[in-house]
């Protein structure tokens, strides 16, 4: 089945130690998104790529960066994780950025900071 | 500012009907989505409304009134597996998706 896959499901890192989360998709969608979601809160968009065009949300901390080496893969790099970065990180895809396009989500990576 | 309002939590009984409301104030409107999210899992797409009226899909229906900035998700014949959070999200005039915080639905036997 075509899908969005995130690895790992659970990630533990130390305060200040860089961590990379990965996402792959077999849907061949143009757009890939990274969201941060904390408990009982709305997903917060961090970045999105339309193909190779990178779009950074204005309030995304500089600590967060992203790479999309090809259509199928996208990475979220957190350079120096703080305790406030503990959250669920969701990757999503859509065919286009147009209004009627639902986003397809991976299962998420839950990040814990020690 | 842009805002999506949903009740934080609702409780309903297995087999019953529940309506989850969503009101929005956004800079423009290009459609409204409902997603279901089980605890610890990713959101899954339920419905999309861009025109006024009711869209029915099995046990789930979604209604939109653009003039009132209002939508609801109607769940019929509730099952225990429907216990989840339901998120309302609106696409604004810049095609940005604005998310609500979700309504946690608890189903009791």
XYZ file of N, CA and C in Angstrom:
669
model
N 0.837 -1.195 0.000
C 0.000 0.000 0.000
C 0.875 1.250 0.000
N 0.447 2.224 -0.784
C 1.154 3.500 -0.772
C 0.936 4.174 0.569
N 2.013 4.775 1.081
C 1.867 5.317 2.422
C 2.975 6.310 2.758
N 2.836 6.898 3.940
C 3.827 7.790 4.512
C 4.418 7.076 5.729
N 5.730 6.945 5.740
C 6.396 6.162 6.784
C 7.354 7.039 7.555
N 7.213 7.012 8.857
C 8.112 7.780 9.711
C 8.912 6.831 10.587
N 10.195 7.128 10.699
C 11.081 6.354 11.568
C 11.941 7.276 12.412
N 12.194 6.903 13.655
C 11.512 5.823 14.379
C 10.154 6.278 14.905
N 9.374 5.395 15.504
C 8.109 5.802 16.134
C 8.368 6.546 17.430
N 9.401 6.126 18.129
C 9.766 6.764 19.399
C 11.256 7.070 19.360
N 11.605 8.287 19.746
C 13.003 8.707 19.748
C 13.297 9.397 21.074
N 14.354 8.958 21.703
C 14.801 9.603 22.938
C 16.166 10.208 22.673
N 16.348 11.455 23.058
C 17.655 12.084 22.914
C 17.959 12.887 24.168
N 19.204 13.303 24.267
C 19.610 14.098 25.424
C 19.485 15.575 25.114
N 19.280 16.341 26.140
C 19.226 17.793 26.030
C 20.463 18.274 25.262
N 20.246 19.002 24.173
C 21.340 19.574 23.416
C 21.981 18.655 22.389
N 21.596 17.388 22.354
C 22.215 16.449 21.406
C 21.411 16.422 20.107
N 22.054 16.685 18.980
C 21.307 16.739 17.701
C 20.562 15.443 17.417
N 19.420 15.591 16.791
C 18.619 14.418 16.433
C 17.999 14.651 15.064
N 17.856 13.576 14.304
C 17.234 13.629 12.970
C 16.065 12.665 12.912
N 14.943 13.170 12.447
C 13.763 12.332 12.229
C 13.571 12.174 10.724
N 13.111 10.997 10.322
C 12.992 10.763 8.885
C 11.561 10.441 8.477
N 11.281 10.725 7.220
C 9.965 10.474 6.641
C 10.166 10.049 5.192
N 9.438 9.016 4.787
C 9.465 8.622 3.387
C 8.038 8.410 2.914
N 7.844 8.559 1.612
C 6.499 8.397 1.060
C 6.562 7.635 -0.258
N 5.543 6.809 -0.460
C 5.434 6.068 -1.719
C 4.252 6.569 -2.532
N 3.700 7.716 -2.133
C 2.536 8.272 -2.817
C 2.916 9.126 -4.017
N 4.213 9.448 -4.122
C 4.713 10.316 -5.196
C 4.054 11.704 -5.167
N 3.792 12.188 -3.951
C 3.191 13.503 -3.797
C 4.242 14.591 -3.906
N 3.810 15.750 -4.442
C 4.737 16.865 -4.616
C 5.100 17.543 -3.301
N 4.141 17.566 -2.385
C 4.294 18.381 -1.190
C 4.537 17.496 0.035
N 5.501 17.894 0.838
C 5.749 17.218 2.119
C 5.792 18.269 3.226
N 5.217 17.910 4.372
C 5.067 18.829 5.497
C 5.673 18.204 6.751
N 6.180 19.061 7.623
C 6.553 18.644 8.978
C 5.738 19.482 9.963
N 5.077 18.763 10.901
C 4.317 19.397 11.962
C 4.890 18.980 13.318
N 4.724 19.876 14.283
C 4.966 19.557 15.683
C 3.601 19.572 16.390
N 3.326 18.531 17.172
C 2.062 18.497 17.900
C 2.308 18.115 19.347
N 1.898 18.995 20.243
C 1.972 18.709 21.675
C 0.602 18.266 22.160
N 0.584 17.624 23.304
C -0.625 16.987 23.806
C -1.804 17.953 23.837
N -2.927 17.510 23.265
C -4.188 18.263 23.249
C -4.072 19.612 22.544
N -3.104 19.742 21.660
C -2.957 20.981 20.896
C -3.083 20.704 19.401
N -3.315 21.759 18.662
C -3.372 21.637 17.213
C -1.986 21.342 16.656
N -1.913 20.624 15.563
C -0.609 20.472 14.894
C -0.089 21.847 14.477
N 1.213 22.061 14.657
C 1.834 23.333 14.310
C 2.770 23.095 13.130
N 2.508 23.765 12.019
C 3.329 23.574 10.824
C 4.706 24.188 11.020
N 5.744 23.390 10.772
C 7.124 23.865 10.879
C 7.666 24.287 9.508
N 7.537 23.373 8.538
C 8.023 23.620 7.170
C 7.115 22.895 6.195
N 7.226 23.285 4.931
C 6.750 22.402 3.886
C 7.604 22.582 2.637
N 7.670 21.542 1.846
C 8.363 21.548 0.566
C 7.332 21.356 -0.527
N 7.372 22.210 -1.531
C 6.683 21.895 -2.786
C 7.786 21.470 -3.746
N 7.837 20.189 -3.994
C 8.956 19.604 -4.753
C 10.238 19.966 -3.993
N 11.150 20.727 -4.593
C 12.370 21.087 -3.869
C 12.308 22.493 -3.275
N 11.198 23.182 -3.509
C 11.066 24.540 -2.960
C 10.712 24.468 -1.482
N 11.581 25.051 -0.671
C 11.449 24.985 0.779
C 10.689 26.202 1.292
N 9.744 25.961 2.193
C 8.971 27.039 2.798
C 9.022 26.906 4.317
N 9.583 27.916 4.926
C 9.771 27.908 6.375
C 8.704 28.791 7.022
N 7.995 28.274 8.014
C 7.031 29.116 8.716
C 7.788 30.175 9.520
N 7.183 31.358 9.624
C 7.867 32.507 10.227
C 8.260 32.253 11.677
N 7.456 31.458 12.395
C 7.726 31.274 13.817
C 8.409 29.941 14.120
N 8.932 29.275 13.098
C 9.681 28.038 13.340
C 11.058 28.403 13.883
N 11.430 27.851 15.041
C 12.734 28.203 15.629
C 13.890 27.821 14.709
N 14.978 28.590 14.804
C 16.173 28.328 13.989
C 16.799 26.973 14.308
N 16.500 26.470 15.457
C 16.967 25.167 15.924
C 16.479 24.018 15.035
N 15.425 24.265 14.268
C 14.815 23.242 13.427
C 15.209 23.498 11.976
N 15.671 22.430 11.320
C 15.985 22.529 9.907
C 15.447 21.296 9.202
N 15.376 21.386 7.877
C 14.822 20.269 7.123
C 15.587 20.073 5.824
N 15.547 18.857 5.339
C 16.171 18.500 4.062
C 15.227 17.610 3.292
N 15.199 17.805 1.983
C 14.434 16.898 1.128
C 15.343 16.524 -0.050
N 16.111 15.466 0.088
C 17.083 15.105 -0.957
C 16.448 14.607 -2.243
N 15.246 14.058 -2.151
C 14.522 13.612 -3.343
C 13.028 13.598 -3.041
N 12.224 13.215 -4.027
C 10.770 13.269 -3.864
C 10.289 12.421 -2.704
N 10.959 11.295 -2.475
C 10.440 10.318 -1.524
C 10.799 10.584 -0.075
N 11.883 11.292 0.171
C 12.391 11.408 1.539
C 12.427 12.852 2.015
N 12.187 12.999 3.327
C 12.304 14.311 3.947
C 12.799 14.099 5.375
N 13.675 14.976 5.843
C 14.264 14.837 7.173
C 14.028 16.101 7.982
N 13.835 15.902 9.266
C 13.749 17.016 10.210
C 14.951 16.918 11.133
N 15.777 17.975 11.138
C 16.949 18.019 12.005
C 16.697 19.012 13.137
N 16.903 18.559 14.363
C 16.827 19.451 15.512
C 18.234 19.568 16.068
N 18.813 20.752 15.937
C 20.256 20.898 16.184
C 20.618 20.789 17.666
N 19.831 21.410 18.503
C 20.137 21.400 19.932
C 18.807 21.321 20.690
N 18.280 20.094 20.809
C 16.940 19.956 21.395
C 16.871 20.451 22.829
N 15.829 21.208 23.103
C 15.541 21.622 24.471
C 14.339 20.860 24.992
N 14.081 20.983 26.280
C 12.967 20.252 26.902
C 11.640 20.612 26.245
N 11.530 21.838 25.770
C 10.297 22.279 25.124
C 10.061 21.675 23.755
N 11.047 20.968 23.236
C 10.905 20.346 21.918
C 10.338 18.932 22.003
N 10.104 18.454 23.209
C 9.472 17.147 23.363
C 8.045 17.235 22.832
N 7.735 16.382 21.876
C 6.440 16.471 21.187
C 6.310 15.292 20.233
N 5.148 15.215 19.604
C 4.957 14.304 18.464
C 5.292 15.098 17.203
N 6.102 14.519 16.324
C 6.444 15.158 15.055
C 5.778 14.364 13.937
N 4.962 15.071 13.191
C 4.157 14.443 12.143
C 4.647 14.882 10.774
N 4.812 13.913 9.893
C 5.114 14.181 8.495
C 3.833 13.945 7.689
N 3.582 14.790 6.735
C 2.384 14.629 5.903
C 2.734 14.944 4.465
N 1.900 14.451 3.543
C 2.101 14.731 2.131
C 0.774 15.131 1.510
N 0.842 15.833 0.389
C -0.337 16.082 -0.425
C 0.103 16.219 -1.865
N -0.849 16.026 -2.784
C -0.491 16.084 -4.199
C -0.095 17.503 -4.603
N -0.864 18.461 -4.114
C -0.621 19.870 -4.404
C -0.890 20.668 -3.141
N -0.631 21.949 -3.193
C -0.938 22.819 -2.061
C -2.310 23.474 -2.211
N -3.064 23.078 -3.189
C -4.367 23.664 -3.433
C -5.363 23.361 -2.336
N -6.469 24.037 -2.390
C -7.421 24.028 -1.291
C -8.027 22.661 -1.039
N -8.296 21.893 -2.062
C -9.076 20.675 -1.893
C -8.224 19.444 -1.627
N -6.951 19.633 -1.352
C -6.066 18.478 -1.222
C -5.906 18.058 0.228
N -6.456 16.901 0.605
C -6.241 16.434 1.979
C -4.782 16.045 2.180
N -4.341 16.143 3.396
C -2.978 15.737 3.725
C -2.995 14.315 4.286
N -1.993 13.557 3.891
C -1.863 12.168 4.322
C -0.707 12.095 5.313
N -0.986 11.603 6.493
C -0.013 11.645 7.573
C 0.662 10.298 7.795
N 1.928 10.369 8.212
C 2.589 9.195 8.762
C 2.145 8.999 10.205
N 2.639 7.916 10.823
C 2.235 7.594 12.195
C 2.892 8.487 13.239
N 3.854 9.311 12.814
C 4.470 10.243 13.752
C 5.663 9.658 14.471
N 6.529 10.543 14.935
C 7.643 10.163 15.824
C 7.464 10.934 17.123
N 7.392 10.194 18.215
C 7.271 10.862 19.518
C 8.663 11.070 20.079
N 9.042 12.311 20.249
C 10.389 12.676 20.696
C 10.374 13.017 22.174
N 11.251 12.357 22.912
C 11.433 12.643 24.339
C 12.834 13.196 24.551
N 12.959 14.154 25.436
C 14.248 14.793 25.719
C 14.625 14.503 27.176
N 15.805 13.936 27.374
C 16.242 13.633 28.746
C 17.126 14.744 29.296
N -6.486 38.035 14.042
C -5.825 36.744 13.997
C -6.749 35.667 13.488
N -6.198 34.539 13.210
C -6.975 33.422 12.696
C -7.263 32.470 13.849
N -8.475 31.946 13.869
C -8.893 31.170 15.017
C -9.889 30.092 14.626
N -9.695 28.922 15.200
C -10.629 27.804 15.043
C -11.064 27.397 16.448
N -12.359 27.340 16.679
C -12.879 26.978 18.004
C -13.656 25.675 17.940
N -13.284 24.763 18.830
C -13.997 23.495 18.971
C -14.098 23.214 20.473
N -15.161 22.477 20.884
C -15.180 22.076 22.307
C -13.986 21.176 22.604
N -13.491 21.283 23.818
C -12.303 20.514 24.193
C -12.608 19.023 24.304
N -13.757 18.714 24.870
C -14.087 17.308 25.134
C -15.602 17.116 25.098
N -16.021 15.949 24.600
C -17.437 15.579 24.605
C -17.543 14.105 24.988
N -18.670 13.755 25.576
C -18.939 12.367 25.952
C -20.251 11.943 25.330
N -20.300 10.722 24.806
C -21.525 10.201 24.202
C -21.608 8.704 24.484
N -22.769 8.152 24.225
C -23.032 6.740 24.516
C -22.969 5.907 23.240
N -22.447 4.722 23.352
C -22.388 3.793 22.229
C -23.780 3.643 21.599
N -23.827 3.717 20.266
C -25.093 3.590 19.557
C -25.830 4.898 19.329
N -25.419 5.937 20.022
C -26.095 7.233 19.927
C -25.524 8.065 18.776
N -25.979 9.330 18.714
C -25.520 10.298 17.717
C -24.839 11.445 18.457
N -23.761 11.966 17.872
C -23.102 13.133 18.480
C -22.745 14.135 17.393
N -22.851 15.404 17.735
C -22.510 16.487 16.800
C -21.360 17.295 17.399
N -20.275 17.415 16.653
C -19.107 18.170 17.098
C -19.050 19.458 16.276
N -19.111 20.577 16.950
C -19.155 21.869 16.279
C -17.778 22.487 16.107
N -17.667 23.319 15.083
C -16.426 24.037 14.804
C -16.800 25.416 14.260
N -16.287 26.463 14.860
C -16.459 27.801 14.311
C -15.089 28.363 13.967
N -15.051 29.170 12.918
C -13.756 29.658 12.467
C -13.825 31.143 12.113
N -12.709 31.810 12.339
C -12.491 33.182 11.872
C -11.128 33.175 11.185
N -11.158 33.245 9.875
C -9.907 33.164 9.106
C -9.876 34.250 8.049
N -8.695 34.537 7.542
C -8.556 35.496 6.449
C -8.865 34.765 5.156
N -10.089 34.787 4.761
C -10.540 34.068 3.593
C -10.869 32.619 3.912
N -11.466 31.964 2.945
C -11.888 30.578 3.148
C -11.768 29.833 1.828
N -11.089 28.692 1.889
C -10.964 27.850 0.694
C -11.235 26.393 1.015
N -12.015 26.157 2.057
C -12.406 24.785 2.351
C -12.148 24.417 3.800
N -12.884 23.421 4.265
C -12.776 22.979 5.654
C -12.653 21.463 5.679
N -11.703 20.989 6.472
C -11.439 19.561 6.612
C -11.802 19.107 8.029
N -12.220 17.859 8.123
C -12.310 17.166 9.412
C -11.363 15.965 9.363
N -10.588 15.825 10.452
C -9.681 14.696 10.614
C -10.004 13.986 11.924
N -9.761 12.678 11.932
C -9.870 11.879 13.152
C -8.464 11.530 13.626
N -8.220 11.639 14.914
C -6.906 11.296 15.449
C -7.065 10.458 16.714
N -6.698 9.168 16.638
C -6.673 8.334 17.827
C -5.435 8.663 18.640
N -5.533 8.439 19.945
C -4.455 8.804 20.867
C -3.127 8.196 20.420
N -2.111 9.026 20.307
C -0.778 8.563 19.938
C -0.610 8.224 18.479
N -1.616 8.518 17.673
C -1.535 8.210 16.248
C -1.669 9.476 15.409
N -1.472 9.320 14.107
C -1.553 10.466 13.206
C -3.003 10.766 12.830
N -3.290 11.998 12.450
C -4.633 12.323 11.952
C -4.929 11.589 10.649
N -6.176 11.187 10.477
C -6.615 10.601 9.216
C -7.775 11.419 8.667
N -7.786 11.624 7.376
C -8.760 12.465 6.705
C -10.150 11.860 6.775
N -11.153 12.680 7.158
C -12.543 12.230 7.185
C -13.376 12.880 6.088
N -13.306 14.236 5.985
C -14.216 14.905 5.064
C -13.678 16.266 4.665
N -14.224 16.778 3.564
C -13.870 18.100 3.061
C -15.149 18.795 2.611
N -15.357 20.031 3.055
C -16.492 20.856 2.613
C -15.967 22.178 2.092
N -16.477 22.587 0.932
C -16.140 23.921 0.436
C -17.412 24.706 0.096
N -18.501 23.985 -0.183
C -19.787 24.622 -0.436
C -20.716 24.390 0.759
N -21.682 25.290 0.928
C -22.640 25.145 2.030
C -23.442 23.858 1.873
N -23.732 23.253 3.001
C -24.593 22.078 2.979
C -23.963 20.895 3.669
N -24.612 19.770 3.493
C -24.255 18.545 4.195
C -23.601 17.552 3.235
N -22.470 17.012 3.660
C -21.791 15.942 2.927
C -21.891 14.685 3.778
N -22.467 13.626 3.207
C -22.654 12.396 3.977
C -21.713 11.320 3.459
N -21.102 10.622 4.434
C -20.174 9.547 4.083
C -20.327 8.450 5.130
N -21.236 7.529 4.858
C -21.468 6.441 5.806
C -22.062 6.955 7.111
N -21.443 6.585 8.222
C -21.954 7.006 9.532
C -21.588 8.452 9.848
N -20.672 9.015 9.059
C -20.188 10.373 9.335
C -20.757 11.349 8.304
N -21.168 12.522 8.778
C -21.620 13.595 7.896
C -20.954 14.887 8.349
N -20.711 15.794 7.399
C -20.140 17.085 7.758
C -20.946 18.176 7.091
N -21.194 19.233 7.858
C -22.026 20.345 7.399
C -21.214 21.623 7.414
N -21.491 22.502 6.475
C -20.804 23.797 6.407
C -21.795 24.927 6.153
N -21.612 26.039 6.884
C -22.272 27.298 6.585
C -21.183 28.374 6.525
N -20.859 28.805 5.325
C -19.793 29.789 5.163
C -20.192 31.149 5.723
N -21.453 31.521 5.581
C -21.893 32.830 6.075
C -21.784 32.916 7.590
N -21.928 31.777 8.272
C -21.842 31.758 9.725
C -20.454 31.360 10.226
N -19.556 30.982 9.332
C -18.241 30.518 9.768
C -18.357 29.310 10.673
N -19.145 28.327 10.239
C -19.557 27.246 11.136
C -19.594 25.921 10.376
N -19.158 24.886 11.065
C -19.253 23.531 10.549
C -19.561 22.593 11.703
N -20.143 21.466 11.372
C -20.235 20.398 12.369
C -19.958 19.053 11.726
N -19.490 18.148 12.554
C -19.290 16.748 12.186
C -20.313 15.936 12.965
N -21.116 15.152 12.241
C -22.162 14.347 12.861
C -21.766 12.882 12.780
N -21.711 12.226 13.904
C -21.368 10.810 13.946
C -22.598 10.030 14.432
N -23.036 9.075 13.623
C -24.211 8.274 13.955
C -23.792 6.877 14.388
N -24.717 6.194 15.086
C -24.492 4.796 15.497
C -23.087 4.634 16.083
N -22.809 5.426 17.089
C -21.467 5.477 17.647
C -20.962 4.110 18.082
N -19.682 3.869 17.788
C -19.016 2.642 18.198
C -17.851 3.018 19.117
N -17.420 2.058 19.909
C -16.337 2.347 20.856
C -15.082 2.828 20.111
N -14.871 2.302 18.904
C -13.673 2.678 18.144
C -13.709 4.137 17.674
N -14.878 4.797 17.831
C -14.967 6.212 17.453
C -14.374 7.126 18.523
N -13.997 6.563 19.656
C -13.319 7.355 20.690
C -11.995 7.847 20.120
N -11.870 9.160 19.988
C -10.704 9.768 19.343
C -10.853 11.282 19.470
N -9.845 11.992 18.998
C -9.972 13.438 18.843
C -10.368 13.741 17.412
N -11.203 14.767 17.251
C -11.666 15.171 15.926
C -11.214 16.611 15.690
N -10.395 16.785 14.654
C -9.795 18.085 14.390
C -10.443 18.742 13.181
N -10.776 19.989 13.351
C -11.315 20.830 12.287
C -10.155 21.674 11.757
N -10.051 21.812 10.439
C -8.967 22.605 9.856
C -9.511 23.364 8.651
N -9.140 24.632 8.535
C -9.646 25.506 7.472
C -8.502 25.989 6.595
N -8.695 25.975 5.287
C -7.733 26.535 4.349
C -8.087 27.994 4.122
N -7.108 28.894 4.393
C -7.410 30.319 4.270
C -7.144 30.822 2.848
N -7.197 32.132 2.658
C -7.060 32.702 1.321
C -5.669 32.474 0.726
N -4.676 32.238 1.578
C -3.313 31.938 1.115
C -3.064 30.434 1.008
N -4.136 29.663 1.110
C -4.052 28.198 1.062
C -3.227 27.626 2.217
N -3.141 28.381 3.305
C -2.546 27.854 4.528
C -3.630 27.108 5.295
N -3.237 25.965 5.886
C -4.201 25.157 6.644
C -4.123 25.569 8.102
N -5.233 26.067 8.625
C -5.317 26.506 10.023
C -6.024 25.403 10.805
N -5.358 24.888 11.832
C -5.884 23.749 12.588
C -6.532 24.183 13.896
N -7.631 23.513 14.237
C -8.161 23.596 15.595
C -7.410 22.636 16.502
N -7.612 22.800 17.802
C -6.923 21.954 18.789
C -7.575 20.583 18.927
N -8.743 20.410 18.335
C -9.402 19.109 18.370
C -10.398 18.966 19.504
N -11.381 18.101 19.291
C -12.368 17.741 20.304
C -12.159 16.283 20.655
N -11.879 16.028 21.921
C -11.712 14.645 22.377
C -13.087 14.053 22.644
N -13.419 13.004 21.898
C -14.723 12.347 22.037
C -14.551 11.058 22.827
N -15.294 10.962 23.917
C -15.260 9.771 24.763
C -16.574 9.039 24.580
N -16.497 7.755 24.217
C -17.690 6.938 24.024
C -17.826 5.993 25.224
N -18.983 6.004 25.827
C -19.241 5.126 26.968
C -20.217 4.025 26.557
N -20.023 2.826 27.122
C -20.919 1.704 26.749
C -22.348 1.970 27.189
